[in-house]
Amino acid sequence: MCGIAGFYGFRNDQLIQKFSGELAHRGPDGQGFFIDDEVSLLSRRLAIIDVAGGDQPIYNEDRSVAVVYNGEMYNYRELRKELERKGHRFATKSDTEVIAHGYEEWGERCFDRFNAMFAVALYDKKRKKLLLARDHFGIKPLYYSILNRTLDTNISQLRGPARSAAHVPSRSKRVSTGSMQNSLIFSSEIKPIINSGLVKKIPNGKIIYRYLRYRIHDDSRETFFKGVYKLMPGEVMVVKNGKWEIKPFTTLKGDLENSRQSEGFSRAAVSRFTAQLTAAVRSRLISEVPVGTCLSGGLDSSTVVALTNLLLKEKVREAESVGKIQKTFSAVFPGAVNDEEDYIDTLVHKVGDLKNYKVRPTSERFFTEMADFVRTQEEPTISTGPYAQYKVMEEAHKYVTVVLDGQGADEMMAGYLPYYFVYLRELWKTGRFFKWGREVAGALDIIAKYFLIKVKRVTGLKRDVNVEKMLGREFAKKYQDERFSPTRDNLKKRLIEDIFSNSLPALLRYEDKNSMRFSIEGRVPFLDFNLLRYLFSLDSEAIIKAGWNKNILRAAVADFLPPKIVKRRNKIGFTTPEYDWLVRLKNRIYQIFLSESFVGRPYFNQKEVLRAFADFIAGKNDDTLPFWRMLNLELWLREFIDVKPEKKLTDSLINEFPYQANEGKKIAIQVESKTYQRYPIKTDLFQKGDDFAKKIAEHIRIFCRSLEKGHLDPKLREDDSVRKRWFVAVSEKVVAISQGRSYFICRPDRSLD
C-alpha cells in the first residue's frame, strides 16, 4: 500500500519531491523515484508485503519496465508461479514485481488478471509508453490533470531546475482520446495536483449541482475541481508520443450485465458462495504487519469478523497476521437511535476471543475536527457518516496497519431499502405476480414504514425539503438539464450501476481517504471479482427472497453469527446520529449559513436555506442531508478554493461568533451612572448526560479569545481593568437570572485569565 504520483512530458525534481511530502501519510515507510527527462514516477510506501525488499519503483530483469503501485494483489502468488514457469526471474517477494513481469508477458491485458485493489503507474522505457490503471472496482484512487493551453499553463514554468536522477533517492472499447500539447500529472490524491501551481483551483459547477440537487458524486470522471479527473473503475490510460487514450481493460461490468442464470438458489450454491467468500477473506489477511477488522454491528462487517476468527482458530497461515486474538474497531453512540453497541457486544460474546476497541464520537468533537475531515476527504461527502469511519481509523492506527471491513456487500446484495421497490417493479413488469405477492408479504414491515413516511408527507406532518429552492437561481438555471436517473425496475442492472458508478465509488473514496489519513490500509473482501461473478450467475432469489435481502449471505452465516444479527432488518452501518448533531450544533451552523462567504456564493439561495433550516430545527422536516451538503460545500470552498481561505473552523468561529444583541435589545445598558456591556453567548442544545460545565467553558474560551483579538467594542481594548470586571451568568433563559435560577462559573471579582 502506497501513494503514487508522477509527471509525463516534463521534468521538475523539486516538484516531485514536494508531491512526496504531501503524500507522506499514505506511505510513511519510505519514498522511491524513477526520473528521466520525459517521465517521473514517485512511490510513498506503507510496507505490508515483503517489508524488507519491496521498495518501489520495481523493475523487470533488464529494468526496461518501471512500476509504482498503490494497492495489494491477492492472487500474486499464483500469478508469480505462472510467470516463473514462463521463464521470468524475480528479484523480490513483493506483489508489485508481478505487475512488471505480468506486463512483459501479457501487455495491457495483465491488469484484468489481477484480483486486487490497485492504482498503477507503469513506464515502458523501450516503447516510451506510460500506463496508468485502476482496479476493477475503483478501490484505490488515481487522479490526473492534462496540462494544455486551455489551462493557461506555460511550459517554461513546468520544467524547473533539472538535476540528474542520482540526486533523487531511487529505490475493447475506447473511452476517450486526445493530444497533449504540454504534459500530464497524476497522483493518489488531489491536493498535490492543485497545490502544484500547474492547475487553477476552479470549482466544477456541474458536479456541485449534481451533489446539491441529486445527492450524487463520484459517478463520473470529473471531480469537484475543474480540470482534475480520475480514472474510473477498470480503466487504463495509455500515454505515448504526446497522445493519450483511456479505455477499459476488463469486461467485468459487461459480463455482469449480460450474465445468464446458470445456477438456481440452493444449498449447494450457498456452500459454494461461503467457500468463495471465505477464500476472499483469507487472501486479504496476507500481511507481514498486524491486521485488524472494522466492526459496525451489521451483517457485513460481522461476517468478516466471524470468518476471520474461524480462520484464526483453524490456524491457517494467512491468519497469522491477526495475532493471537483478533482486534476489532467500532464507533458507538450511547443513547442515540442509531447506536449499534448492543449488536457489537452480542457478536463479541458469540464469537469470543475478540478484543473490541470502541470510539465514541461526539458532535462537539466533530465540529472541532471538521476542518481536518474536510481536508482529508478532499471533496464533499453525502453525509456526516464518514466521520465515524474517520474516528475508527484513527483508533485502529494505534494497534494495526491493515483493517478489513464489509464495504461493497450492500451494493452486491441489495442492502438498502430502495432495492426492495426496484425488485417489486421488476417482478410486476415481467408478469411474475405470484412472486411479487410473496415478496410484498415478506416485506410488509419495510413497506409499512415507507408508506408511513409518505403519509406524513401528504398530511403535512413532515415536509419535504425542497432542495431546488435552496439553490442559487442562476446557478440552478445553468445546470437545469442535468439529470440523475438510476434504473428503477431491474434489480441486477441497478446493482451494477451502484457498484460501478452511483453509490459504491463514493463509499470507497471515503474509506481510502479516512484510512490513509492515519496510514492504515483498508481491505474489502466482498469486492472480489470471482465472488461477484458467481453471485450474478445465480437467480435473483440469492439476493432477495420472501422480503429478505442479502439472502445468500444470511444463509451462509446462519450457523456462526447470532440470530439477532442474521435477522436484522434495520440498516445503519458506519454513521452518526446526524439529526441530533445538527440540532445540537444549530447555532454554529446558523453562523456559517449567515456568514459573508456563504451569502456571496452563487450556489446557494441563503434565504431559502435559512427558512428550511429553521423548519428543521422546529421539527417540521427531519431530512438532515440537504443541510449537511450545503454546510460541507461551504467548508470545502473555504478550504480549497477561496483565494484568502478562512482560517480553521474553530478560528473562523472566533472571528464570526455573533455577540450582537438579541432582537429589540442593546449590548450596552445604563444603570445609574454606569454603563454595562451585555454580550449573549448561546450554547448548543443540551441533552441528558452532557458535561454542561465543560461545554459552556468552551464557549467562554472562544469569547475570551475574541476579546483578546479585539473583535468586541474597541473601547474595551483601551481599558486594561475591564478584564477584571467580567462575569458569566448561566441560565436557560435570561429571565432565570432575575428569578435566582442561574449560577456563576466565574466570580465577579476574579479575572477570566
Coordinates of N, CA and C in Angstrom, one line a residue, residues 396-601:
A396 N -7.7 2.6 15.2 CA -7.1 1.4 14.6 C -5.6 1.7 14.4
H397 N -5.2 2.9 14.1 CA -3.8 3.2 13.8 C -2.9 2.9 15.0
K398 N -3.5 2.9 16.2 CA -2.7 2.7 17.4 C -2.3 1.2 17.6
Y399 N -3.0 0.3 16.8 CA -2.8 -1.1 17.1 C -2.4 -1.9 15.9
V400 N -2.9 -1.5 14.7 CA -2.7 -2.4 13.5 C -2.3 -1.4 12.3
T401 N -1.9 -2.1 11.2 CA -1.6 -1.3 10.0 C -2.6 -1.7 8.9
V402 N -3.3 -2.7 9.0 CA -4.3 -3.2 8.0 C -5.6 -3.5 8.7
V403 N -6.7 -3.0 8.0 CA -8.0 -3.4 8.6 C -8.9 -4.0 7.4
L404 N -9.7 -4.9 7.8 CA -10.7 -5.5 6.8 C -12.1 -5.0 7.2
D405 N -13.0 -4.7 6.2 CA -14.3 -4.4 6.6 C -15.3 -4.9 5.5
G406 N -16.6 -4.6 5.7 CA -17.6 -5.2 4.9 C -18.1 -4.4 3.7
Q407 N -17.3 -3.4 3.3 CA -17.7 -2.5 2.2 C -18.1 -3.3 0.9
G408 N -19.1 -2.9 0.3 CA -19.5 -3.5 -1.0 C -20.6 -4.5 -1.0
A409 N -20.8 -5.1 0.2 CA -21.9 -6.1 0.2 C -23.3 -5.5 0.0
D410 N -23.5 -4.3 0.4 CA -24.8 -3.7 0.2 C -25.2 -3.5 -1.2
E411 N -24.2 -3.1 -2.0 CA -24.4 -2.9 -3.5 C -24.5 -4.2 -4.2
M412 N -23.8 -5.2 -3.7 CA -23.8 -6.5 -4.3 C -25.1 -7.3 -4.1
M413 N -25.7 -7.1 -2.9 CA -26.8 -7.9 -2.4 C -28.0 -7.1 -1.9
A414 N -28.2 -5.9 -2.4 CA -29.4 -5.1 -2.2 C -29.6 -4.8 -0.7
G415 N -28.6 -4.2 -0.1 CA -28.6 -3.9 1.3 C -29.4 -2.7 1.7
Y416 N -29.9 -1.9 0.8 CA -30.6 -0.6 1.1 C -32.1 -0.8 0.7
L417 N -32.9 0.0 1.4 CA -34.4 0.0 1.3 C -34.8 0.1 -0.2
P418 N -34.3 1.1 -1.0 CA -34.9 1.3 -2.3 C -34.8 0.0 -3.2
Y419 N -33.8 -0.9 -2.9 CA -33.7 -2.1 -3.8 C -34.9 -3.0 -3.7
Y420 N -35.7 -3.0 -2.6 CA -36.9 -3.8 -2.5 C -37.9 -3.3 -3.5
F421 N -38.0 -2.0 -3.7 CA -39.0 -1.5 -4.6 C -38.6 -1.7 -6.1
V422 N -37.3 -1.6 -6.3 CA -36.8 -1.9 -7.6 C -37.1 -3.4 -8.0
Y423 N -36.9 -4.3 -7.1 CA -37.2 -5.7 -7.3 C -38.7 -5.9 -7.5
L424 N -39.5 -5.2 -6.7 CA -41.0 -5.4 -6.9 C -41.5 -4.9 -8.2
R425 N -40.9 -3.8 -8.7 CA -41.3 -3.2 -10.0 C -40.9 -4.2 -11.1
E426 N -39.7 -4.8 -10.9 CA -39.2 -5.8 -11.9 C -40.1 -7.0 -12.0
L427 N -40.5 -7.5 -10.9 CA -41.5 -8.7 -10.9 C -42.8 -8.3 -11.5
W428 N -43.3 -7.1 -11.2 CA -44.6 -6.7 -11.8 C -44.5 -6.5 -13.3
K429 N -43.4 -5.9 -13.7 CA -43.2 -5.6 -15.1 C -43.1 -6.8 -15.9
T430 N -42.4 -7.9 -15.4 CA -42.2 -9.1 -16.1 C -43.3 -10.1 -15.9
G431 N -44.4 -9.7 -15.2 CA -45.5 -10.6 -15.1 C -45.4 -11.7 -14.0
R432 N -44.4 -11.6 -13.1 CA -44.3 -12.7 -12.1 C -45.1 -12.3 -10.9
F433 N -46.4 -12.3 -11.0 CA -47.3 -11.8 -10.0 C -47.3 -12.6 -8.7
F434 N -47.2 -13.9 -8.8 CA -47.2 -14.7 -7.6 C -45.9 -14.4 -6.8
K435 N -44.8 -14.3 -7.4 CA -43.6 -14.0 -6.7 C -43.7 -12.6 -6.1
W436 N -44.3 -11.7 -6.9 CA -44.5 -10.3 -6.4 C -45.3 -10.3 -5.1
G437 N -46.4 -11.1 -5.1 CA -47.2 -11.1 -3.9 C -46.4 -11.7 -2.7
R438 N -45.6 -12.7 -3.0 CA -44.8 -13.3 -1.9 C -43.8 -12.3 -1.3
E439 N -43.2 -11.5 -2.2 CA -42.2 -10.5 -1.8 C -42.9 -9.4 -1.0
V440 N -44.1 -9.0 -1.4 CA -44.8 -7.9 -0.7 C -45.1 -8.4 0.7
A441 N -45.6 -9.7 0.8 CA -46.0 -10.3 2.1 C -44.7 -10.4 3.0
G442 N -43.6 -10.7 2.5 CA -42.4 -10.9 3.3 C -41.8 -9.6 3.7
A443 N -42.1 -8.5 3.0 CA -41.5 -7.2 3.3 C -42.5 -6.2 3.8
L444 N -43.6 -6.7 4.4 CA -44.7 -5.8 4.8 C -44.2 -4.8 5.9
D445 N -43.4 -5.2 6.8 CA -42.9 -4.2 7.8 C -42.1 -3.1 7.2
I446 N -41.3 -3.4 6.2 CA -40.5 -2.4 5.5 C -41.4 -1.5 4.7
I447 N -42.3 -2.1 3.9 CA -43.2 -1.3 3.1 C -44.1 -0.4 4.0
A448 N -44.5 -0.9 5.1 CA -45.4 -0.1 6.0 C -44.6 1.1 6.5
K449 N -43.3 1.0 6.8 CA -42.5 2.1 7.3 C -42.4 3.2 6.1
Y450 N -42.2 2.7 4.9 CA -42.1 3.5 3.8 C -43.4 4.4 3.6
F451 N -44.5 3.7 3.6 CA -45.8 4.4 3.4 C -46.2 5.3 4.6
L452 N -45.7 5.0 5.8 CA -45.9 5.9 6.9 C -45.2 7.2 6.7
I453 N -44.0 7.1 6.1 CA -43.3 8.3 5.8 C -44.1 9.1 4.8
K454 N -44.6 8.4 3.7 CA -45.3 9.1 2.7 C -46.6 9.8 3.2
V455 N -47.3 9.1 4.2 CA -48.5 9.6 4.7 C -48.2 10.9 5.5
K456 N -47.1 10.9 6.2 CA -46.7 12.1 7.0 C -46.4 13.3 6.0
R457 N -45.8 13.0 4.9 CA -45.6 14.0 3.9 C -46.9 14.5 3.3
V458 N -47.8 13.6 3.0 CA -49.0 14.1 2.4 C -49.9 14.9 3.3
T459 N -49.9 14.5 4.6 CA -50.8 15.1 5.6 C -50.1 16.4 6.1
G460 N -48.9 16.6 5.8 CA -48.2 17.8 6.3 C -47.5 17.7 7.6
L461 N -47.6 16.5 8.2 CA -46.9 16.3 9.5 C -45.4 16.5 9.3
K462 N -44.9 16.1 8.2 CA -43.5 16.3 7.8 C -43.4 16.9 6.4
R463 N -42.6 17.9 6.2 CA -42.4 18.5 4.9 C -41.1 17.9 4.3
D464 N -41.2 17.8 3.0 CA -40.0 17.5 2.2 C -39.2 18.8 2.1
V465 N -37.9 18.6 2.1 CA -37.0 19.8 1.9 C -36.9 20.0 0.4
N466 N -37.3 21.2 0.0 CA -37.2 21.5 -1.5 C -35.8 22.0 -1.8
V467 N -35.0 21.1 -2.2 CA -33.6 21.4 -2.4 C -33.4 22.4 -3.6
E468 N -34.3 22.3 -4.6 CA -34.2 23.2 -5.7 C -34.3 24.7 -5.3
K469 N -35.2 24.9 -4.4 CA -35.4 26.3 -3.9 C -34.2 26.8 -3.1
M470 N -33.4 25.9 -2.6 CA -32.3 26.3 -1.8 C -31.1 26.6 -2.7
L471 N -31.2 26.4 -4.0 CA -30.0 26.7 -4.9 C -30.1 28.1 -5.4
G472 N -29.0 28.7 -5.7 CA -29.0 30.0 -6.4 C -29.7 29.9 -7.7
R473 N -30.5 30.9 -8.0 CA -31.4 30.9 -9.2 C -30.6 30.7 -10.5
E474 N -29.6 31.6 -10.7 CA -28.8 31.5 -12.0 C -28.0 30.2 -12.1
F475 N -27.5 29.8 -10.9 CA -26.7 28.5 -10.9 C -27.6 27.4 -11.3
A476 N -28.8 27.3 -10.7 CA -29.7 26.2 -11.0 C -30.2 26.2 -12.4
K477 N -30.4 27.4 -12.9 CA -30.8 27.6 -14.3 C -29.8 27.0 -15.3
K478 N -28.5 27.3 -15.0 CA -27.4 26.9 -15.8 C -27.3 25.4 -16.0
Y479 N -27.6 24.7 -14.9 CA -27.5 23.2 -15.0 C -28.8 22.5 -14.9
Q480 N -29.9 23.1 -15.3 CA -31.2 22.6 -15.2 C -31.4 21.3 -16.0
D481 N -30.6 21.1 -17.0 CA -30.7 19.9 -17.9 C -30.0 18.7 -17.3
E482 N -29.3 18.9 -16.2 CA -28.6 17.7 -15.6 C -29.7 16.8 -15.0
R483 N -29.4 15.5 -15.1 CA -30.4 14.5 -14.6 C -29.6 13.4 -13.9
F484 N -30.4 12.8 -13.0 CA -29.8 11.5 -12.4 C -31.0 10.5 -12.4
S485 N -30.9 9.5 -13.2 CA -32.0 8.6 -13.4 C -31.5 7.1 -13.3
P486 N -31.3 6.6 -12.1 CA -31.0 5.2 -11.9 C -32.1 4.3 -12.3
T487 N -31.7 3.1 -12.7 CA -32.7 2.1 -13.1 C -33.7 1.8 -12.0
R488 N -34.9 1.7 -12.3 CA -36.0 1.6 -11.3 C -36.7 0.2 -11.3
D489 N -36.5 -0.6 -12.3 CA -37.3 -1.8 -12.5 C -36.5 -3.0 -12.9
N490 N -35.2 -3.1 -12.6 CA -34.3 -4.2 -12.9 C -33.3 -4.3 -11.8
L491 N -33.4 -5.3 -10.9 CA -32.6 -5.3 -9.7 C -31.1 -5.4 -10.1
K492 N -30.7 -6.4 -10.8 CA -29.3 -6.7 -11.1 C -28.7 -5.5 -11.9
K493 N -29.4 -5.0 -12.8 CA -28.9 -3.8 -13.5 C -28.7 -2.6 -12.6
R494 N -29.6 -2.4 -11.7 CA -29.5 -1.3 -10.7 C -28.2 -1.6 -9.8
L495 N -28.1 -2.8 -9.4 CA -26.9 -3.1 -8.5 C -25.6 -2.9 -9.3
I496 N -25.5 -3.2 -10.5 CA -24.3 -3.0 -11.3 C -24.1 -1.5 -11.4
E497 N -25.1 -0.7 -11.7 CA -24.9 0.8 -11.7 C -24.4 1.3 -10.4
D498 N -24.9 0.8 -9.3 CA -24.5 1.3 -8.0 C -23.1 0.8 -7.6
I499 N -22.7 -0.4 -8.1 CA -21.3 -0.9 -7.8 C -20.3 -0.1 -8.5
F500 N -20.6 0.3 -9.8 CA -19.5 0.9 -10.6 C -19.7 2.4 -10.8
S501 N -20.8 3.0 -10.3 CA -20.9 4.5 -10.5 C -21.7 5.2 -9.4
N502 N -22.9 4.7 -9.2 CA -23.8 5.6 -8.4 C -23.5 5.7 -6.9
S503 N -23.1 4.6 -6.3 CA -23.1 4.5 -4.9 C -21.7 4.1 -4.3
L504 N -21.2 2.9 -4.7 CA -20.0 2.4 -4.1 C -18.8 3.2 -4.3
P505 N -18.6 3.8 -5.5 CA -17.3 4.7 -5.7 C -17.2 5.7 -4.6
A506 N -18.3 6.4 -4.2 CA -18.2 7.4 -3.1 C -17.8 6.7 -1.8
L507 N -18.4 5.6 -1.5 CA -18.0 4.9 -0.2 C -16.6 4.5 -0.2
L508 N -16.1 4.0 -1.4 CA -14.7 3.6 -1.4 C -13.8 4.8 -1.3
R509 N -14.2 5.9 -1.9 CA -13.4 7.2 -1.7 C -13.3 7.5 -0.2
Y510 N -14.4 7.5 0.5 CA -14.4 7.8 1.9 C -13.4 6.9 2.7
E511 N -13.5 5.6 2.4 CA -12.7 4.7 3.1 C -11.2 4.9 2.8
D512 N -10.9 5.1 1.5 CA -9.5 5.3 1.2 C -8.9 6.5 1.9
K513 N -9.6 7.7 1.8 CA -9.1 8.9 2.4 C -9.0 8.8 4.0
N514 N -10.1 8.2 4.6 CA -10.0 8.1 6.0 C -8.9 7.1 6.5
S515 N -8.8 6.0 5.8 CA -7.8 5.0 6.3 C -6.4 5.6 6.1
M516 N -6.1 6.1 4.9 CA -4.8 6.6 4.6 C -4.4 7.9 5.3
R517 N -5.4 8.6 5.8 CA -5.1 9.8 6.7 C -4.3 9.3 7.9
F518 N -4.6 8.1 8.3 CA -3.9 7.6 9.5 C -3.0 6.4 9.2
S519 N -2.5 6.4 7.9 CA -1.5 5.4 7.4 C -2.0 4.0 7.7
I520 N -3.3 3.8 7.4 CA -3.9 2.5 7.5 C -4.3 1.9 6.2
E521 N -4.1 0.7 5.9 CA -4.6 0.1 4.7 C -6.0 -0.6 4.9
G522 N -6.9 -0.2 4.1 CA -8.3 -0.8 4.2 C -8.5 -1.9 3.2
R523 N -8.9 -3.0 3.5 CA -9.2 -4.1 2.6 C -10.7 -4.5 2.6
V524 N -11.2 -4.9 1.5 CA -12.7 -5.1 1.4 C -12.9 -6.5 0.7
P525 N -13.0 -7.6 1.5 CA -13.2 -8.9 1.0 C -14.3 -9.2 0.0
F526 N -15.5 -8.4 0.3 CA -16.6 -8.7 -0.6 C -16.3 -8.3 -2.0
L527 N -15.4 -7.3 -2.2 CA -15.1 -6.8 -3.6 C -14.1 -7.7 -4.2
D528 N -14.5 -8.9 -4.5 CA -13.6 -9.9 -5.1 C -14.3 -10.3 -6.4
F529 N -13.7 -10.1 -7.6 CA -14.4 -10.3 -8.8 C -14.9 -11.7 -9.0
N530 N -14.2 -12.7 -8.5 CA -14.7 -14.1 -8.6 C -16.0 -14.3 -7.8
L531 N -16.1 -13.7 -6.6 CA -17.3 -13.8 -5.8 C -18.4 -13.1 -6.5
L532 N -18.2 -11.9 -7.0 CA -19.2 -11.1 -7.7 C -19.8 -11.9 -8.9
R533 N -18.8 -12.4 -9.7 CA -19.3 -13.1 -10.9 C -20.2 -14.3 -10.6
Y534 N -19.8 -15.0 -9.5 CA -20.6 -16.2 -9.1 C -21.9 -15.7 -8.6
L535 N -22.0 -14.7 -7.8 CA -23.3 -14.2 -7.3 C -24.2 -13.9 -8.4
F536 N -23.7 -13.2 -9.4 CA -24.6 -12.8 -10.5 C -24.9 -13.9 -11.5
S537 N -24.3 -15.1 -11.3 CA -24.7 -16.2 -12.1 C -25.9 -16.9 -11.5
L538 N -26.3 -16.5 -10.3 CA -27.4 -17.2 -9.5 C -28.7 -16.4 -9.8
D539 N -29.8 -17.1 -9.5 CA -31.1 -16.5 -9.6 C -31.2 -15.3 -8.6
S540 N -32.0 -14.3 -8.9 CA -32.2 -13.2 -8.1 C -32.6 -13.5 -6.6
E541 N -33.2 -14.7 -6.4 CA -33.6 -15.1 -5.1 C -32.3 -15.2 -4.2
A542 N -31.2 -15.4 -4.7 CA -29.9 -15.3 -3.9 C -29.7 -14.0 -3.3
I543 N -30.3 -12.9 -3.9 CA -30.2 -11.6 -3.4 C -31.4 -11.2 -2.6
I544 N -32.6 -11.4 -3.1 CA -33.8 -11.0 -2.3 C -34.8 -12.2 -2.4
K545 N -35.3 -12.6 -1.3 CA -36.3 -13.7 -1.3 C -37.2 -13.6 -0.1
A546 N -38.5 -13.6 -0.3 CA -39.5 -13.5 0.7 C -39.3 -12.3 1.6
G547 N -38.9 -11.2 1.0 CA -38.7 -10.0 1.8 C -37.4 -9.8 2.5
W548 N -36.5 -10.8 2.3 CA -35.2 -10.7 2.9 C -34.1 -10.4 1.9
N549 N -33.4 -9.3 2.1 CA -32.3 -9.0 1.2 C -31.0 -9.8 1.7
K550 N -29.9 -9.7 0.9 CA -28.7 -10.5 1.2 C -29.0 -11.9 1.6
N551 N -29.9 -12.5 0.9 CA -30.5 -13.8 1.2 C -29.4 -14.9 1.3
I552 N -28.5 -14.9 0.3 CA -27.5 -16.0 0.3 C -26.5 -15.7 1.4
L553 N -26.2 -14.5 1.7 CA -25.3 -14.2 2.8 C -25.9 -14.6 4.2
R554 N -27.1 -14.3 4.4 CA -27.8 -14.7 5.6 C -27.7 -16.2 5.8
A555 N -28.0 -16.9 4.7 CA -27.9 -18.4 4.7 C -26.5 -18.9 5.0
A556 N -25.5 -18.2 4.5 CA -24.2 -18.6 4.6 C -23.6 -18.5 6.0
V557 N -24.1 -17.5 6.8 CA -23.6 -17.2 8.1 C -24.5 -17.6 9.2
A558 N -25.6 -18.3 8.9 CA -26.6 -18.6 9.9 C -26.0 -19.4 11.1
D559 N -25.0 -20.3 10.8 CA -24.5 -21.2 11.8 C -23.5 -20.5 12.7
F560 N -22.9 -19.4 12.3 CA -21.8 -18.8 13.2 C -22.0 -17.4 13.5
L561 N -23.1 -16.8 13.2 CA -23.5 -15.4 13.7 C -24.7 -15.5 14.5
P562 N -24.9 -14.6 15.5 CA -26.1 -14.6 16.3 C -27.3 -14.3 15.5
P563 N -28.4 -15.0 15.8 CA -29.7 -14.7 15.1 C -30.1 -13.2 15.1
K564 N -29.7 -12.6 16.2 CA -30.0 -11.1 16.3 C -29.4 -10.3 15.2
I565 N -28.3 -10.8 14.7 CA -27.6 -10.1 13.6 C -28.0 -10.6 12.2
V566 N -28.1 -12.0 12.1 CA -28.6 -12.6 10.9 C -29.9 -12.1 10.5
K567 N -30.8 -11.9 11.4 CA -32.2 -11.5 11.1 C -32.4 -10.0 11.3
R568 N -31.4 -9.2 11.3 CA -31.5 -7.8 11.3 C -32.2 -7.2 10.1
R569 N -33.2 -6.3 10.3 CA -33.9 -5.6 9.2 C -33.4 -4.2 9.0
N570 N -32.9 -3.6 10.1 CA -32.5 -2.2 10.0 C -31.1 -2.0 9.6
K571 N -30.9 -1.2 8.6 CA -29.5 -0.9 8.1 C -29.0 0.4 8.7
I572 N -27.8 0.3 9.3 CA -27.2 1.5 9.9 C -25.8 1.7 9.4
G573 N -24.9 0.8 9.7 CA -23.5 0.9 9.3 C -22.7 2.0 9.9
F574 N -21.6 2.3 9.3 CA -20.7 3.4 9.9 C -21.4 4.7 9.7
T575 N -22.1 5.2 10.7 CA -22.8 6.5 10.5 C -22.8 7.2 11.8
T576 N -23.5 8.4 11.9 CA -23.5 9.2 13.1 C -25.0 9.5 13.4
P577 N -25.3 9.9 14.7 CA -26.6 10.4 15.0 C -26.8 11.8 14.4
E578 N -26.8 11.9 13.1 CA -26.7 13.2 12.4 C -27.8 14.2 12.7
Y579 N -29.0 13.7 12.9 CA -30.1 14.6 13.2 C -29.9 15.3 14.6
D580 N -29.5 14.5 15.6 CA -29.2 15.0 16.9 C -28.0 16.0 16.8
W581 N -27.0 15.7 16.1 CA -25.8 16.5 16.0 C -26.2 17.9 15.3
L582 N -26.9 17.9 14.3 CA -27.3 19.1 13.6 C -28.1 20.0 14.5
V583 N -29.0 19.4 15.3 CA -29.9 20.2 16.2 C -29.0 20.8 17.3
R584 N -28.1 20.0 17.8 CA -27.2 20.5 18.9 C -26.3 21.6 18.4
L585 N -25.9 21.5 17.2 CA -24.9 22.4 16.6 C -25.6 23.6 15.9
K586 N -26.9 23.7 16.1 CA -27.6 24.6 15.2 C -27.1 26.1 15.2
N587 N -26.7 26.6 16.4 CA -26.2 27.9 16.5 C -24.9 28.1 15.6
R588 N -24.0 27.1 15.7 CA -22.8 27.2 14.9 C -23.1 27.1 13.4
I589 N -24.1 26.2 13.1 CA -24.4 26.1 11.7 C -25.1 27.3 11.1
Y590 N -25.9 27.9 12.0 CA -26.6 29.2 11.6 C -25.5 30.2 11.2
Q591 N -24.4 30.3 12.0 CA -23.4 31.3 11.7 C -22.7 31.1 10.4
I592 N -22.6 29.8 10.0 CA -22.0 29.5 8.7 C -22.9 29.9 7.6
F593 N -24.2 29.6 7.8 CA -25.2 30.0 6.8 C -25.4 31.5 6.7
L594 N -25.1 32.2 7.8 CA -25.2 33.7 7.8 C -23.9 34.4 7.5
S595 N -22.9 33.6 7.2 CA -21.6 34.2 7.0 C -21.5 35.0 5.7
E596 N -20.6 35.9 5.6 CA -20.4 36.7 4.4 C -20.1 35.8 3.2
S597 N -19.2 34.8 3.4 CA -18.8 34.0 2.3 C -20.0 33.2 1.8
F598 N -20.8 32.6 2.7 CA -21.9 31.8 2.2 C -22.9 32.6 1.4
V599 N -23.2 33.8 1.8 CA -24.2 34.6 1.1 C -23.7 35.0 -0.3
G600 N -22.3 35.1 -0.4 CA -21.8 35.5 -1.7 C -21.6 34.4 -2.7
R601 N -21.9 33.2 -2.3 CA -21.7 32.1 -3.3 C -22.8 32.1 -4.3

